[in-house]
Short mmCIF file of C-alpha atoms in Angstrom, two decimals:
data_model
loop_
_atom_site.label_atom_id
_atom_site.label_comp_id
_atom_site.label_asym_id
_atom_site.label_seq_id
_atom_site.Cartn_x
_atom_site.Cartn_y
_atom_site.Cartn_z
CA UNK A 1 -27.08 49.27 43.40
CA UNK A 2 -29.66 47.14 41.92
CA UNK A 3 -28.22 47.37 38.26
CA UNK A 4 -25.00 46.79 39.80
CA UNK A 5 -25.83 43.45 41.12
CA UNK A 6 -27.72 42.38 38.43
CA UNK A 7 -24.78 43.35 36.13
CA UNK A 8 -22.45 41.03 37.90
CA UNK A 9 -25.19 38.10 38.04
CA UNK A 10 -25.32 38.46 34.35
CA UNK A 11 -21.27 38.35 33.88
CA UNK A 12 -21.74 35.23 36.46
CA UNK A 13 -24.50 33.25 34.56
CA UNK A 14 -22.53 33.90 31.17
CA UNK A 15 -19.08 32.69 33.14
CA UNK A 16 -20.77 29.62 33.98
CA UNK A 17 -22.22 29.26 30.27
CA UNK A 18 -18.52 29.80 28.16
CA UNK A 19 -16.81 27.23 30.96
CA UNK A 20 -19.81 24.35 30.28
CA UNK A 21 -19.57 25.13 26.44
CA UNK A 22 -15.45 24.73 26.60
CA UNK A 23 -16.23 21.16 28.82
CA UNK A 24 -18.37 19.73 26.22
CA UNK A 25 -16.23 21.09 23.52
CA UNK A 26 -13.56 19.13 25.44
CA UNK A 27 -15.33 16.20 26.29
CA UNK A 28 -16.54 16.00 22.39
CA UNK A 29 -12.92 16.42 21.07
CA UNK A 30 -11.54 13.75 24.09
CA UNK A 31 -14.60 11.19 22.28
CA UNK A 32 -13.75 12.03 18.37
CA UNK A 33 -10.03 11.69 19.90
CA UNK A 34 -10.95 8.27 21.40
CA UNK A 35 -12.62 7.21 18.27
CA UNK A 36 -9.92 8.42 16.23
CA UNK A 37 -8.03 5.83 18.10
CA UNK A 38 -9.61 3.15 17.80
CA UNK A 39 -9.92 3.65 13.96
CA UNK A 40 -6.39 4.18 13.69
CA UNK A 41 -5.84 0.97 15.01
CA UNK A 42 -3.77 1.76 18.82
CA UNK A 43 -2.53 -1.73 19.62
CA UNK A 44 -3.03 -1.84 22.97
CA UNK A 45 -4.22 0.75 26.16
CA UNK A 46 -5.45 -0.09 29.58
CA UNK A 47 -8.68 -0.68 27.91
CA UNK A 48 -7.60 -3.51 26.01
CA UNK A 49 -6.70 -4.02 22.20
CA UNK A 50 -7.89 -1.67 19.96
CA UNK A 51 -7.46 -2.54 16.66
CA UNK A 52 -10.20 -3.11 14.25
CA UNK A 53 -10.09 -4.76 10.98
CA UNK A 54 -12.27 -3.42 8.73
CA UNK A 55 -11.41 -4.01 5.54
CA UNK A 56 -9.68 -7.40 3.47
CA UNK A 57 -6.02 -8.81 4.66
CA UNK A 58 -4.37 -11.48 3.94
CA UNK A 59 -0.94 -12.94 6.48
CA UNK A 60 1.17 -15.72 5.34
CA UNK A 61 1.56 -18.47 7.87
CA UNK A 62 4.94 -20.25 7.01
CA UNK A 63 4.95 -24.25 8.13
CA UNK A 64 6.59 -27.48 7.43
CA UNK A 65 3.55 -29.56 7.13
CA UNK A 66 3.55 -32.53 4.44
CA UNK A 67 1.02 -35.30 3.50
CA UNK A 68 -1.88 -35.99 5.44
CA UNK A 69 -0.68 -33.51 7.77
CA UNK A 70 -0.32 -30.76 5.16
CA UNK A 71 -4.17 -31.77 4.52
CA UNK A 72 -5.51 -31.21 7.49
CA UNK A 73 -3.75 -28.01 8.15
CA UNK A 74 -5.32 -27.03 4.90
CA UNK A 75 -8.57 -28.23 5.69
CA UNK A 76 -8.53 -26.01 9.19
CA UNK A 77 -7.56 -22.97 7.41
CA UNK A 78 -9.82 -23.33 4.88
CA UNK A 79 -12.86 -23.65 7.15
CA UNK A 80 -11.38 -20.21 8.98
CA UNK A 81 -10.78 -18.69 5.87
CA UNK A 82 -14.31 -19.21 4.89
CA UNK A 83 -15.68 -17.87 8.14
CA UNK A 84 -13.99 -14.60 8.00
CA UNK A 85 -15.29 -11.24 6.12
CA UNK A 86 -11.64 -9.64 5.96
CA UNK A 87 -9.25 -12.16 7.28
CA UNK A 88 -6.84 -14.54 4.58
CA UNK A 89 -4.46 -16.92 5.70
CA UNK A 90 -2.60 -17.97 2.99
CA UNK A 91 -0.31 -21.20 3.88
CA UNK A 92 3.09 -21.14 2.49
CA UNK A 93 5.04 -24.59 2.42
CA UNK A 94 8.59 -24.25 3.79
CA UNK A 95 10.07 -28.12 3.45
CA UNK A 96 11.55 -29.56 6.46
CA UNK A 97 11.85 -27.87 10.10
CA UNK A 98 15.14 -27.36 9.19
CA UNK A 99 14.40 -25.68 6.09
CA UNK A 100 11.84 -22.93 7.81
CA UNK A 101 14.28 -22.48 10.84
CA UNK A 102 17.14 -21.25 8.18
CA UNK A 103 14.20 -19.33 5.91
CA UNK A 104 12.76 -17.50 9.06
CA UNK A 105 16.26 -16.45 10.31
CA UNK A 106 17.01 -15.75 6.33
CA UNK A 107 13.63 -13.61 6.23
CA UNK A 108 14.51 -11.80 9.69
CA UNK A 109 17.98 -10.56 8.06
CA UNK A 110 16.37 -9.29 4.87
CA UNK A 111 13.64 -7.91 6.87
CA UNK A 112 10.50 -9.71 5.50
CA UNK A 113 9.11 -12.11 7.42
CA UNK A 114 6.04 -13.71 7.35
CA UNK A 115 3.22 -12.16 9.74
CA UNK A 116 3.43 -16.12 11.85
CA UNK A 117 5.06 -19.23 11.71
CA UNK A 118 5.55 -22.65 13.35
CA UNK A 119 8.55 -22.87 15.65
CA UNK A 120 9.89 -25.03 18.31
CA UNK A 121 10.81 -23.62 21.71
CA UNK A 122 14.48 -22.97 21.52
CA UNK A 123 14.00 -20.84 18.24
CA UNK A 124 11.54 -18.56 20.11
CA UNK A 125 13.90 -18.26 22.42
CA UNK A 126 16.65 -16.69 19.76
CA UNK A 127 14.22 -14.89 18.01
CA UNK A 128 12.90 -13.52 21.54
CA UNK A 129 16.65 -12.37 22.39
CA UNK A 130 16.71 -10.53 18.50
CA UNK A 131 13.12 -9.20 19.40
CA UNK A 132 11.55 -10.34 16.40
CA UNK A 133 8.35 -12.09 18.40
CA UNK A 134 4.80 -10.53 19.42
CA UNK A 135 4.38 -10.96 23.49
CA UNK A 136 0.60 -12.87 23.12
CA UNK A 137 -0.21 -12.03 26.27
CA UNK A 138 -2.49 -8.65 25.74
CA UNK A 139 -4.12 -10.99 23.19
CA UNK A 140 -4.92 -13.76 25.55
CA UNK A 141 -5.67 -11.25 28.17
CA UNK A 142 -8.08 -9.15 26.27
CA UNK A 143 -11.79 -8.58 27.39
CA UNK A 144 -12.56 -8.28 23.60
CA UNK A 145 -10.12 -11.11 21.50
CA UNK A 146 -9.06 -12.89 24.69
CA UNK A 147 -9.76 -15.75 26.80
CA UNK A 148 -11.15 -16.02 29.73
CA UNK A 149 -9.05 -17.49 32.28
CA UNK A 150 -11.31 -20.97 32.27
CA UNK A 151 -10.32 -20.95 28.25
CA UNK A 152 -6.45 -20.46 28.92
CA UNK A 153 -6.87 -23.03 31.57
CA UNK A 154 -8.42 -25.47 29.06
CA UNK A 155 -4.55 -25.32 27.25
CA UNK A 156 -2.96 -28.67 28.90
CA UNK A 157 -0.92 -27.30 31.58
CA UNK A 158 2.77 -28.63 30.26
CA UNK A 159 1.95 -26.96 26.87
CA UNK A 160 1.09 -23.28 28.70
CA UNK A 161 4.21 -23.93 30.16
CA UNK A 162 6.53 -24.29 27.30
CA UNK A 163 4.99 -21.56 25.25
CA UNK A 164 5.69 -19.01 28.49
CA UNK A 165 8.60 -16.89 28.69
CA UNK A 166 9.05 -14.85 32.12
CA UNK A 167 5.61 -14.96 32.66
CA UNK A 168 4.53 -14.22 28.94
CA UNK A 169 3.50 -15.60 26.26
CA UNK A 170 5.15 -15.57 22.57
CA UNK A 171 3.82 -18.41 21.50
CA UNK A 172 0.62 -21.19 21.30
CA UNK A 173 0.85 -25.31 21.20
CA UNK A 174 0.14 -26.43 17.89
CA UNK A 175 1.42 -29.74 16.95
CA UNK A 176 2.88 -31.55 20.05
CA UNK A 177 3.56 -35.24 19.43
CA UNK A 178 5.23 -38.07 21.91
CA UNK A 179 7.05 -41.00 21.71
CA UNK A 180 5.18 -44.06 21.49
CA UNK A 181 6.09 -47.84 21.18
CA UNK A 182 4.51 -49.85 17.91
CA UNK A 183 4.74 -53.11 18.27
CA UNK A 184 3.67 -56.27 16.04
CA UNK A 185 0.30 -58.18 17.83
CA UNK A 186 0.97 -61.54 15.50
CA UNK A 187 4.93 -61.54 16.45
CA UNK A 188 4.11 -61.08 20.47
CA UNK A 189 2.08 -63.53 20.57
CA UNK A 190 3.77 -65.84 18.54
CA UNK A 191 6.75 -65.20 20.53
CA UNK A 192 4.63 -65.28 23.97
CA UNK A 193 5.58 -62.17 24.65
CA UNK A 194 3.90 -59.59 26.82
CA UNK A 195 4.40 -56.02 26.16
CA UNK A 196 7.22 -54.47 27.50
CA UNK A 197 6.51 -52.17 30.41
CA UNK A 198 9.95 -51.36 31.67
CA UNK A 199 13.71 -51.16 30.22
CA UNK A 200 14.05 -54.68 31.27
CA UNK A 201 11.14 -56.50 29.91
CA UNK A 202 12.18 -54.12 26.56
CA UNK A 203 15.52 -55.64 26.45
CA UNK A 204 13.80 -59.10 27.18
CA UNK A 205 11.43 -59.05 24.98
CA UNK A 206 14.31 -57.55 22.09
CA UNK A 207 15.98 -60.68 22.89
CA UNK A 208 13.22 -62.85 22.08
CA UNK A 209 11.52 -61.16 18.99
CA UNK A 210 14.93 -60.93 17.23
CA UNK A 211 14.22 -63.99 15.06
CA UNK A 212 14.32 -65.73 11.96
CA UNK A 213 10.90 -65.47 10.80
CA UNK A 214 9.72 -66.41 6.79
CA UNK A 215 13.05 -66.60 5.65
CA UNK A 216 13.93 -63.26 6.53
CA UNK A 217 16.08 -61.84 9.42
CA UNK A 218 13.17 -60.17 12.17
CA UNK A 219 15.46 -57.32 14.75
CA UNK A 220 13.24 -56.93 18.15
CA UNK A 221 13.62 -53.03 18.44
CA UNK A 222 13.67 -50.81 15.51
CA UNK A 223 14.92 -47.34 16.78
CA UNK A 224 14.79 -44.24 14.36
CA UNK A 225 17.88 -43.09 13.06
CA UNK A 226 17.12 -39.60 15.26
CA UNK A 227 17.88 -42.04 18.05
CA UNK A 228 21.16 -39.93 19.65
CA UNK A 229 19.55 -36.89 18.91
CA UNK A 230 16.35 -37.36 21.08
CA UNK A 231 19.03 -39.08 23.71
CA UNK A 232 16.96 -36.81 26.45
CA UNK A 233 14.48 -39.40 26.45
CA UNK A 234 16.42 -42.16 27.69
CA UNK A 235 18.74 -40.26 30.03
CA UNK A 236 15.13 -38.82 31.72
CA UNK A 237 14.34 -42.48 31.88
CA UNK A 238 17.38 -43.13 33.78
CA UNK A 239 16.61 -40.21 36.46
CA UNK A 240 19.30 -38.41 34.78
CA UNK A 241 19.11 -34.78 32.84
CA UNK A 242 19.80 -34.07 29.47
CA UNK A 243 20.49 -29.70 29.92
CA UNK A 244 19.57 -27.71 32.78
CA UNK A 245 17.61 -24.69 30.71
CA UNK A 246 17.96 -22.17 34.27
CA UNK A 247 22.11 -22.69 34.05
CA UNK A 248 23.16 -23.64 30.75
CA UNK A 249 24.53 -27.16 32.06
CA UNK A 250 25.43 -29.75 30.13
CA UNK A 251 24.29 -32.56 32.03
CA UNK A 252 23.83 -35.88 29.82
CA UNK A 253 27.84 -36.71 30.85
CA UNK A 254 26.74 -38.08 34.40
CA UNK A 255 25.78 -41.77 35.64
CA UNK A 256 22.68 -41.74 34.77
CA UNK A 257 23.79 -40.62 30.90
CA UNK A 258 26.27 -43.48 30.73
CA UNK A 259 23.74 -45.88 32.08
CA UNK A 260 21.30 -44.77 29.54
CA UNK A 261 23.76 -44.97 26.57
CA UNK A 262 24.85 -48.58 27.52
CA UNK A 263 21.57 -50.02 27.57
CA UNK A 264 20.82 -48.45 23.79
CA UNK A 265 24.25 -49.27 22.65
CA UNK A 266 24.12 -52.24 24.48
CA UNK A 267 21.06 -53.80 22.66
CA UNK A 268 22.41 -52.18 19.27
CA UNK A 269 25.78 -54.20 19.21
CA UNK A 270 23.57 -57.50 20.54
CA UNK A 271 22.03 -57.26 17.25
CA UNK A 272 18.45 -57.32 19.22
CA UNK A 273 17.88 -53.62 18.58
CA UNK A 274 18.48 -51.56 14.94
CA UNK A 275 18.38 -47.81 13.72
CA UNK A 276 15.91 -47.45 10.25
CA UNK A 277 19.31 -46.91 8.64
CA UNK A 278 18.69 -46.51 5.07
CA UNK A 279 15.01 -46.14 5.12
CA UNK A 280 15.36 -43.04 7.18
CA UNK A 281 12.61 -43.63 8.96
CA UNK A 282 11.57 -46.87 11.18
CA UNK A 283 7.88 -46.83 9.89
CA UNK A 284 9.37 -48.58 6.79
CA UNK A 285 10.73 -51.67 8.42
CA UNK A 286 8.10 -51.88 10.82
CA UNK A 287 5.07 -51.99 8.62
CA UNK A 288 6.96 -55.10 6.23
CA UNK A 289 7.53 -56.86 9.07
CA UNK A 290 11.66 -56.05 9.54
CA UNK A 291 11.05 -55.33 13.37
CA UNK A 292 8.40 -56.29 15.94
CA UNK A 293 8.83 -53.38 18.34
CA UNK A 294 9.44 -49.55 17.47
CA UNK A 295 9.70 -46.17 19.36
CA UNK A 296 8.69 -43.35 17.21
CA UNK A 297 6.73 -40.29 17.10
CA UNK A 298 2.50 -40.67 17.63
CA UNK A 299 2.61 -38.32 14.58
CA UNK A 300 3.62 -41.14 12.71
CA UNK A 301 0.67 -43.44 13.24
CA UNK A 302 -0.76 -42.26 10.05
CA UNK A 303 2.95 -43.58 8.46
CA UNK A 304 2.00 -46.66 9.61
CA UNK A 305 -1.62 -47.23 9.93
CA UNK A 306 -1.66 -46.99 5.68
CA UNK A 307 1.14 -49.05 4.73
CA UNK A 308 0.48 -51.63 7.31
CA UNK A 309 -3.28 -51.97 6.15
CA UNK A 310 -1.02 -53.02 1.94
CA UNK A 311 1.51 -55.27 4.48
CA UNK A 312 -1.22 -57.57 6.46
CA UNK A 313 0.80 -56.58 9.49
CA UNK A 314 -1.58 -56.18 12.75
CA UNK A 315 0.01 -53.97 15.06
CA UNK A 316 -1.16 -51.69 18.16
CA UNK A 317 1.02 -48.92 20.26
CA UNK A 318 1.67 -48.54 23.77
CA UNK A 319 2.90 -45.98 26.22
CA UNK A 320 6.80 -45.89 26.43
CA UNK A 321 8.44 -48.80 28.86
CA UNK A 322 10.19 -46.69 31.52
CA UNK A 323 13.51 -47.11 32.97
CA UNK A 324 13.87 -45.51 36.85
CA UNK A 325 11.34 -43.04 35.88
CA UNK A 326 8.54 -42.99 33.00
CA UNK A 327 9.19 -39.99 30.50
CA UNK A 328 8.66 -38.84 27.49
CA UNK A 329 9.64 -35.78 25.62
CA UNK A 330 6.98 -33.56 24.13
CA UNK A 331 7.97 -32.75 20.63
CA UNK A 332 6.04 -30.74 17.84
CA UNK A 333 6.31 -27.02 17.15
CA UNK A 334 3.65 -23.93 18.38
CA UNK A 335 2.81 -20.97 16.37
CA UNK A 336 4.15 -17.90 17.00
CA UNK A 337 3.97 -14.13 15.55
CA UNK A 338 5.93 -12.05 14.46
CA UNK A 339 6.92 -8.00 15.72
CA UNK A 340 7.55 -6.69 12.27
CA UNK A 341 4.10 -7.29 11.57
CA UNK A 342 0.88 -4.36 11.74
CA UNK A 343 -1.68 -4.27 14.46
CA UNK A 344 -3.96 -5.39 12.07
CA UNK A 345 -2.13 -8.64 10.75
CA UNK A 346 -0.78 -9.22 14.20
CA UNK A 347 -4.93 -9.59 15.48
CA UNK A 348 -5.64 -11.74 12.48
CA UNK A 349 -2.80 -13.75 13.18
CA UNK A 350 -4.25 -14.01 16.78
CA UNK A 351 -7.54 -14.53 15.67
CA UNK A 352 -6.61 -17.52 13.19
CA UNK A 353 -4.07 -18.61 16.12
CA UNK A 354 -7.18 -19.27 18.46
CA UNK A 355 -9.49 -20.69 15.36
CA UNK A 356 -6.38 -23.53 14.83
CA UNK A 357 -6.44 -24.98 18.60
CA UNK A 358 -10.20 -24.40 19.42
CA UNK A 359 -11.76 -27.80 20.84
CA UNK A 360 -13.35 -28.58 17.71
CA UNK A 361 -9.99 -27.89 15.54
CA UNK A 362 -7.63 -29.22 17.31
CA UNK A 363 -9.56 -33.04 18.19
CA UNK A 364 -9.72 -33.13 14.73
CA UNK A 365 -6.19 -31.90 14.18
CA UNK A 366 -5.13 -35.25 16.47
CA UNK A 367 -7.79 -37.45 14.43
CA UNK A 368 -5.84 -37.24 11.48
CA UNK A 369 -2.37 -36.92 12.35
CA UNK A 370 -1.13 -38.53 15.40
CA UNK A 371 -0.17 -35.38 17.03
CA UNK A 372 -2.13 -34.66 20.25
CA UNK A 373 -5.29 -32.72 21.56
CA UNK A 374 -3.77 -29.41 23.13
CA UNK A 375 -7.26 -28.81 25.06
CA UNK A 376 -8.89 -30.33 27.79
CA UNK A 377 -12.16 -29.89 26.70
CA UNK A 378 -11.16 -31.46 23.52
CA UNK A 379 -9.54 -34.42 25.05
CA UNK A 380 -13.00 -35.32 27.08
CA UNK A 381 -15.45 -34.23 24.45
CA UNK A 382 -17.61 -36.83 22.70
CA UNK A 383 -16.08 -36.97 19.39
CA UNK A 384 -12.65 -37.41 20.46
CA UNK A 385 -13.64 -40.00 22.87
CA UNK A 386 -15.72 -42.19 20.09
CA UNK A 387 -12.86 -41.37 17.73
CA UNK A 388 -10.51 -43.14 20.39
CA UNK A 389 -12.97 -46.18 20.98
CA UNK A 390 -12.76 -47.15 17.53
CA UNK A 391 -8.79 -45.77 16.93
CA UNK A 392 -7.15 -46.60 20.69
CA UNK A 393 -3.66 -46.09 19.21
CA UNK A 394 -4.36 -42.34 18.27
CA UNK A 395 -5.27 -42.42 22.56
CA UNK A 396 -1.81 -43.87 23.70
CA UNK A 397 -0.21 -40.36 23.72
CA UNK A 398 -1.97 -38.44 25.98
CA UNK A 399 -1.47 -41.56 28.81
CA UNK A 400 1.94 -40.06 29.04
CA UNK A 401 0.96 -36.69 29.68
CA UNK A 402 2.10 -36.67 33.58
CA UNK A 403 5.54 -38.35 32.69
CA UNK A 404 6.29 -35.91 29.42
CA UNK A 405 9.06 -32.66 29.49
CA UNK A 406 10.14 -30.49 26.94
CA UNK A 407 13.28 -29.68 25.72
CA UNK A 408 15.40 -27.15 27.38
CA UNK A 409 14.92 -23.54 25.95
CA UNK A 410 18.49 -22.32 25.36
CA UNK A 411 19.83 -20.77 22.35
CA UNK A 412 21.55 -23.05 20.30
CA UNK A 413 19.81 -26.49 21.91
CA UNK A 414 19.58 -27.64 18.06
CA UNK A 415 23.00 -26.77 17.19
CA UNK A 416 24.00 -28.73 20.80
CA UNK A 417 22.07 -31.60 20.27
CA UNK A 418 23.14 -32.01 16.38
CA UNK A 419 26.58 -31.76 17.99
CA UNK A 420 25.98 -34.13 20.75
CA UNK A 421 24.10 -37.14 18.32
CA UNK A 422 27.26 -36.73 16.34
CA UNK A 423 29.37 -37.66 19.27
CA UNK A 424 26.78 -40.60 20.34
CA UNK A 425 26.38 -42.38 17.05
CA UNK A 426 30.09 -42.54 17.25
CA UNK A 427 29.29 -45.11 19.88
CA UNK A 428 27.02 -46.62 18.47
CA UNK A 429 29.11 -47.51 15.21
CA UNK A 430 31.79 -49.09 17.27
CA UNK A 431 34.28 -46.39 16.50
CA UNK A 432 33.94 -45.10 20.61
CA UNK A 433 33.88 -46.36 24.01
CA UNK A 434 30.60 -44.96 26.24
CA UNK A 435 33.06 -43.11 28.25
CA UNK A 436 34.82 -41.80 25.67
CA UNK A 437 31.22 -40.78 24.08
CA UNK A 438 29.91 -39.06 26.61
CA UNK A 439 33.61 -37.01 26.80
CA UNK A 440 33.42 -36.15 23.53
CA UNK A 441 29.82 -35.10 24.11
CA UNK A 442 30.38 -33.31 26.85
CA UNK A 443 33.33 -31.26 24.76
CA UNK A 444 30.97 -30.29 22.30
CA UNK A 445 28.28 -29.16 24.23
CA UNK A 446 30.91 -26.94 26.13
CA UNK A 447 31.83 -25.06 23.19
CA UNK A 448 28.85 -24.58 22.15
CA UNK A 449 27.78 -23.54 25.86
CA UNK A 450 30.65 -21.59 25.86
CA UNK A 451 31.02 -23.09 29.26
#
């Protein structure tokens, strides 16, 4: 009886010794699996992003930077280029905006596009409805790569907003730019002019600046050519709406459209206000003196600040005058990446993505373009503050920042509003009525609505 029992003791003890050998067994081939894993570069688990770069790559980041702006994009990349062990961003020049949007839908047929690229809103949009953009948000979520939520607070909170899609993001600010007004210091004064603050005093003031001045003809308002094409702006300033993105409404054919189209067109054939015409853009005229006041981009301040410094002309900027309402579109593209990328080029694109709009990157992105801090922290630190002090006009931007909206995100909003300004500068050549304008406006947005 006593071998018996310890017979089965033995059979027990060598049970218990073949089931602990099979768990580590297990557990050893669950941690080479794991490993395995995370060398083979798994995108994404409930642990977070996976991938590991580990040896050289190099992504193509497609943009339609020129100048000065071209040379501080290059500057930026260079400095993250030079901090990396693996990671290359090579910058490929695309021409105009117009010129990348038909490359990167050119690219997306033939199947090779680049790993990330600069893109308005409304193009995400059509490229998110062909699936050919990375959702961000693991990225920006991740304990590892990510922010923390203080860091994706730091993004000002109207640029999260346009670069989120249901709840996600596909995209990151880059270069977002307002309108501004430039206006001529010697000419106001002359003229005893204050500067305008509203859509009255603008008109006023128009009246009075449009002068004969050194022999030469002086226009008060110099409006770019692009005038009927950003026509949001002054519809907003009406209290009207340009497109409502949730229903696909055309909206700019309304009271507050036709009051916003008669006091542009209104100044226009007054011969107070002009379009750059030939000089395609109003920077020209403005800096020899043409016009005293002009709305344009703050990414232009470097268009004028050079020119103006050959010209003598002494000029400042100011916040926009507001009609019923202040506002202000934001304008400027955001970088986005694309989903026919690898893991691995998709988490340098990331990783160059956060590099570009750091604090430090992206005050000195707005020092030497016009375009705007996209970071609180970067708006309030030192350097950008000094830099302000001694530049105020690179600081008139950001005053707007609580009156500014973005363009509605529909597929097709370029094709609309090319469609629309076509319609508008009808108008404002004489060759239409307002009413008839905004009709014909309205027709064309329609078709293109498909409503």
């Amino acid at each position: 009886m006593k071998k018996i029992f310890l017979f089965m003791l033995m059979a027990l003890l060598a049970a218990v010794l073949v089931a602990c050998g099979n768990d580590d067994s297990d557990s050893a081939s669950a941690k080479e699996e794991s490993n395995s894993n995370a060398e083979g570069n798994t995108t994404e688990n409930s642990e977070g992003i996976k991938t590991v770069i580990d040896s050289p790559i190099e992504i193509e980041f497609w943009h339609a930077m020129s100048g000065g702006h071209e040379e501080a994009l290059t500057k930026i990349t260079d400095d993250f280029n030079a901090s990396q062990e693996n990671i290359t961003v090579k910058l490929v020049n695309q021409g105009s905006y117009d010129d990348l949007s038909q490359k990167v839908m050119a690219a997306a047929k033939a199947k090779n596009l680049p790993v990330m690229s600069q893109a308005y809103e409304d193009w995400i949009t059509e490229y998110l409805d062909n699936d050919l953009v990375t959702d961000l948000t693991p990225y920006v979520n991740d304990p590892k790569y990510g922010w923390s939520e203080e860091e994706l607070n730091d993004i000002v909170e109207i640029f999260r907003k346009s670069n989120t899609w249901d709840g996600k993001f596909y995209s990151m600010p880059f270069n977002k730019s307002t309108r501004i007004m430039f206006y001529n210091k010697d000419y106001l004064e002359e003229a005893e002019v204050e500067v305008p603050t509203t859509w009255e005093e603008l008109r006023t003031a128009s009246e009075k600046l449009t002068m004969e001045k050194d022999g030469k003809k002086v226009i008060g308002l110099g409006l770019e050519n692009s005038v009927t094409l950003e026509f949001n702006q002054w519809v907003e300033q009406a209290g009207g709406e340009y497109l409502d993105e949730e229903t696909g409404e055309f909206k700019l054919n309304s009271p507050e459209g036709k009051e916003a189209l008669e006091f542009v067109n209104g100044m226009i054939q007054d011969g107070i206000a002009r379009t750059a015409g030939e000089d395609g853009y109003m920077s020209g005229p403005f800096t020899r003196g043409d016009v005293a006041l002009y709305i344009g981009s703050s990414a232009g301040i470097p268009y004028v600040a050079d020119p103006a410094k050959e010209t003598g002309i002494n000029w400042s900027a100011a916040v926009l005058p507001a009609g019923k309402e202040a506002a202000t579109p934001f304008a400027g593209t955001n970088v986005t990446v694309f989903n026919s990328a690898t893991d691995e080029e998709k988490l340098a694109a990331w990783e160059f993505t956060k590099f570009l709009i750091n604090t430090e990157n992206t005050a000195y992105w707005a020092s030497k373009t016009g375009y705007l801090p996209v970071r609180y922290t970067a708006l309030e630190s030192d350097e950008w503050v000094a830099y302000k002090e001694e530049n105020p006009v690179y600081g008139v931007g950001e005053q707007q920042f609580d009156a500014g909206f973005y363009d509605p995100r529909v597929v097709g909003a370029n094709e609309l509003k090319n469609a629309v300004a076509k319609e508008l500068d009808k108008v404002l050549l004489g060759e239409l009525s307002v009413e008839e304008g905004l009709e014909a406006a309205q027709e064309a947005a329609d078709n293109i609505l498909g409503n």
